[in-house]
């Protein structure tokens, strides 16, 4: 096995273990994140897509030897890999039609070995490509941009307006990071209020809403909302900026809370170079499959009140949200958020190595640490 192949195997094994561990944490109702129940479930869905993407990329190496990751920054694959995955999905049926069926390929491989007494590399690549294409078209991967879904509908008893919980995701091409967005938004569109809210200020149970609903529940605004989310999903945009833009761009949508979950960076020994201290310590971990560290950040912006709109003869102003920024916290101010949480997931052996090196405080300062041990996640260490 070449050094490049060995490094690729270690990388894919490490990221698979990290995402699998994070999914265990997200789906565990005992985890501290589960106080946000639905938030954890939404993120877990996108983790499943990410895991599928990495499984496909791993298979792709069987016939395509180029695969680049952002070694010095995010530790994730570069954006080009996502575009190639999307392109392969679209062309899968066409390309499969030109590759012999698996049984036919196996027969050709056996015949080649018997006649030539050597391994049929070209046929093996054809088999690898067929298996990859069948895989890539079978389930949803984490794409460059995932359209929004409405997953919850209720009525705010104070305002009497319906509100939705909507989520979407993007893979930021500049930072090479997967980001998941969730917004709770009230809708004052007259037609939606009339349809969804009954006289006592409760949700009209007679309206059948087959959740999850693709896109924003309001059909009048669904296309515009999708355009907005696609243009406002960059990691470089502060959550505050996105919330203000949403509030400004939609007359009858009133964002009450916006969450962004940034799934990374990812660190793995001997491959990523995004933190010298972490890299040095992880290099000392005995088992390469345990020499990794995954971090994620949950950012939140919420409205602390509203500035009432006014309607005049010659001009009018819409109701606008007054978003809270925690100016007592310099980091919250820098990020443009009301609050944030930094999390880190690390295998038990890697945590022990960091502890033995006296680096735990330095590496995990400001982080909530979660340790993966024997398929379980231990928090609050």
JSON list of N, CA and C in Angstrom, two decimals, residues 1-13 58 61-67 124 271:
[
{"chain": "A", "resi": 1, "resn": "UNK", "atom": "N", "xyz": [0.85, -1.20, 0.00]},
{"chain": "A", "resi": 1, "resn": "UNK", "atom": "CA", "xyz": [0.00, 0.00, 0.00]},
{"chain": "A", "resi": 1, "resn": "UNK", "atom": "C", "xyz": [0.88, 1.25, 0.00]},
{"chain": "A", "resi": 2, "resn": "UNK", "atom": "N", "xyz": [0.63, 2.19, -0.93]},
{"chain": "A", "resi": 2, "resn": "UNK", "atom": "CA", "xyz": [1.45, 3.40, -1.01]},
{"chain": "A", "resi": 2, "resn": "UNK", "atom": "C", "xyz": [1.15, 4.32, 0.16]},
{"chain": "A", "resi": 3, "resn": "UNK", "atom": "N", "xyz": [2.06, 5.30, 0.39]},
{"chain": "A", "resi": 3, "resn": "UNK", "atom": "CA", "xyz": [1.88, 6.25, 1.49]},
{"chain": "A", "resi": 3, "resn": "UNK", "atom": "C", "xyz": [0.61, 7.07, 1.28]},
{"chain": "A", "resi": 4, "resn": "UNK", "atom": "N", "xyz": [0.33, 7.43, 0.01]},
{"chain": "A", "resi": 4, "resn": "UNK", "atom": "CA", "xyz": [-0.87, 8.22, -0.29]},
{"chain": "A", "resi": 4, "resn": "UNK", "atom": "C", "xyz": [-2.14, 7.43, 0.01]},
{"chain": "A", "resi": 5, "resn": "UNK", "atom": "N", "xyz": [-2.13, 6.15, -0.39]},
{"chain": "A", "resi": 5, "resn": "UNK", "atom": "CA", "xyz": [-3.30, 5.29, -0.15]},
{"chain": "A", "resi": 5, "resn": "UNK", "atom": "C", "xyz": [-3.50, 5.09, 1.34]},
{"chain": "A", "resi": 6, "resn": "UNK", "atom": "N", "xyz": [-2.42, 4.89, 2.06]},
{"chain": "A", "resi": 6, "resn": "UNK", "atom": "CA", "xyz": [-2.48, 4.70, 3.51]},
{"chain": "A", "resi": 6, "resn": "UNK", "atom": "C", "xyz": [-3.05, 5.95, 4.19]},
{"chain": "A", "resi": 7, "resn": "UNK", "atom": "N", "xyz": [-2.57, 7.14, 3.76]},
{"chain": "A", "resi": 7, "resn": "UNK", "atom": "CA", "xyz": [-3.05, 8.40, 4.34]},
{"chain": "A", "resi": 7, "resn": "UNK", "atom": "C", "xyz": [-4.54, 8.59, 4.05]},
{"chain": "A", "resi": 8, "resn": "UNK", "atom": "N", "xyz": [-4.96, 8.25, 2.82]},
{"chain": "A", "resi": 8, "resn": "UNK", "atom": "CA", "xyz": [-6.37, 8.38, 2.44]},
{"chain": "A", "resi": 8, "resn": "UNK", "atom": "C", "xyz": [-7.24, 7.46, 3.30]},
{"chain": "A", "resi": 9, "resn": "UNK", "atom": "N", "xyz": [-6.78, 6.22, 3.49]},
{"chain": "A", "resi": 9, "resn": "UNK", "atom": "CA", "xyz": [-7.54, 5.27, 4.32]},
{"chain": "A", "resi": 9, "resn": "UNK", "atom": "C", "xyz": [-7.68, 5.77, 5.75]},
{"chain": "A", "resi": 10, "resn": "UNK", "atom": "N", "xyz": [-6.57, 6.31, 6.29]},
{"chain": "A", "resi": 10, "resn": "UNK", "atom": "CA", "xyz": [-6.60, 6.83, 7.65]},
{"chain": "A", "resi": 10, "resn": "UNK", "atom": "C", "xyz": [-7.55, 8.01, 7.77]},
{"chain": "A", "resi": 11, "resn": "UNK", "atom": "N", "xyz": [-7.51, 8.88, 6.76]},
{"chain": "A", "resi": 11, "resn": "UNK", "atom": "CA", "xyz": [-8.38, 10.05, 6.77]},
{"chain": "A", "resi": 11, "resn": "UNK", "atom": "C", "xyz": [-9.85, 9.63, 6.75]},
{"chain": "A", "resi": 12, "resn": "UNK", "atom": "N", "xyz": [-10.21, 8.73, 5.83]},
{"chain": "A", "resi": 12, "resn": "UNK", "atom": "CA", "xyz": [-11.61, 8.31, 5.71]},
{"chain": "A", "resi": 12, "resn": "UNK", "atom": "C", "xyz": [-12.08, 7.54, 6.93]},
{"chain": "A", "resi": 13, "resn": "UNK", "atom": "N", "xyz": [-11.19, 6.72, 7.51]},
{"chain": "A", "resi": 13, "resn": "UNK", "atom": "CA", "xyz": [-11.56, 5.99, 8.74]},
{"chain": "A", "resi": 13, "resn": "UNK", "atom": "C", "xyz": [-11.80, 6.97, 9.88]},
{"chain": "A", "resi": 58, "resn": "UNK", "atom": "N", "xyz": [-14.87, 7.79, -0.69]},
{"chain": "A", "resi": 58, "resn": "UNK", "atom": "CA", "xyz": [-13.95, 6.68, -0.39]},
{"chain": "A", "resi": 58, "resn": "UNK", "atom": "C", "xyz": [-14.00, 5.66, -1.53]},
{"chain": "A", "resi": 61, "resn": "UNK", "atom": "N", "xyz": [-12.20, 6.57, -4.84]},
{"chain": "A", "resi": 61, "resn": "UNK", "atom": "CA", "xyz": [-10.74, 6.39, -4.93]},
{"chain": "A", "resi": 61, "resn": "UNK", "atom": "C", "xyz": [-10.36, 5.07, -5.59]},
{"chain": "A", "resi": 62, "resn": "UNK", "atom": "N", "xyz": [-11.32, 4.15, -5.70]},
{"chain": "A", "resi": 62, "resn": "UNK", "atom": "CA", "xyz": [-11.04, 2.87, -6.35]},
{"chain": "A", "resi": 62, "resn": "UNK", "atom": "C", "xyz": [-10.77, 3.00, -7.84]},
{"chain": "A", "resi": 63, "resn": "UNK", "atom": "N", "xyz": [-11.18, 4.11, -8.44]},
{"chain": "A", "resi": 63, "resn": "UNK", "atom": "CA", "xyz": [-10.92, 4.30, -9.88]},
{"chain": "A", "resi": 63, "resn": "UNK", "atom": "C", "xyz": [-10.46, 5.72, -10.21]},
{"chain": "A", "resi": 64, "resn": "UNK", "atom": "N", "xyz": [-10.57, 6.64, -9.27]},
{"chain": "A", "resi": 64, "resn": "UNK", "atom": "CA", "xyz": [-10.18, 8.03, -9.50]},
{"chain": "A", "resi": 64, "resn": "UNK", "atom": "C", "xyz": [-9.25, 8.43, -8.36]},
{"chain": "A", "resi": 65, "resn": "UNK", "atom": "N", "xyz": [-7.99, 8.66, -8.64]},
{"chain": "A", "resi": 65, "resn": "UNK", "atom": "CA", "xyz": [-7.02, 8.82, -7.56]},
{"chain": "A", "resi": 65, "resn": "UNK", "atom": "C", "xyz": [-6.88, 10.24, -7.02]},
{"chain": "A", "resi": 66, "resn": "UNK", "atom": "N", "xyz": [-7.60, 11.20, -7.59]},
{"chain": "A", "resi": 66, "resn": "UNK", "atom": "CA", "xyz": [-7.47, 12.58, -7.10]},
{"chain": "A", "resi": 66, "resn": "UNK", "atom": "C", "xyz": [-8.54, 12.88, -6.05]},
{"chain": "A", "resi": 67, "resn": "UNK", "atom": "N", "xyz": [-8.08, 13.34, -4.89]},
{"chain": "A", "resi": 67, "resn": "UNK", "atom": "CA", "xyz": [-9.00, 13.76, -3.82]},
{"chain": "A", "resi": 67, "resn": "UNK", "atom": "C", "xyz": [-8.24, 14.74, -2.94]},
{"chain": "A", "resi": 124, "resn": "UNK", "atom": "N", "xyz": [-10.85, -4.06, -12.60]},
{"chain": "A", "resi": 124, "resn": "UNK", "atom": "CA", "xyz": [-11.13, -3.72, -11.19]},
{"chain": "A", "resi": 124, "resn": "UNK", "atom": "C", "xyz": [-11.62, -2.27, -11.08]},
{"chain": "A", "resi": 271, "resn": "UNK", "atom": "N", "xyz": [-2.19, 14.35, 8.70]},
{"chain": "A", "resi": 271, "resn": "UNK", "atom": "CA", "xyz": [-2.87, 14.72, 7.45]},
{"chain": "A", "resi": 271, "resn": "UNK", "atom": "C", "xyz": [-3.23, 16.21, 7.46]}
]
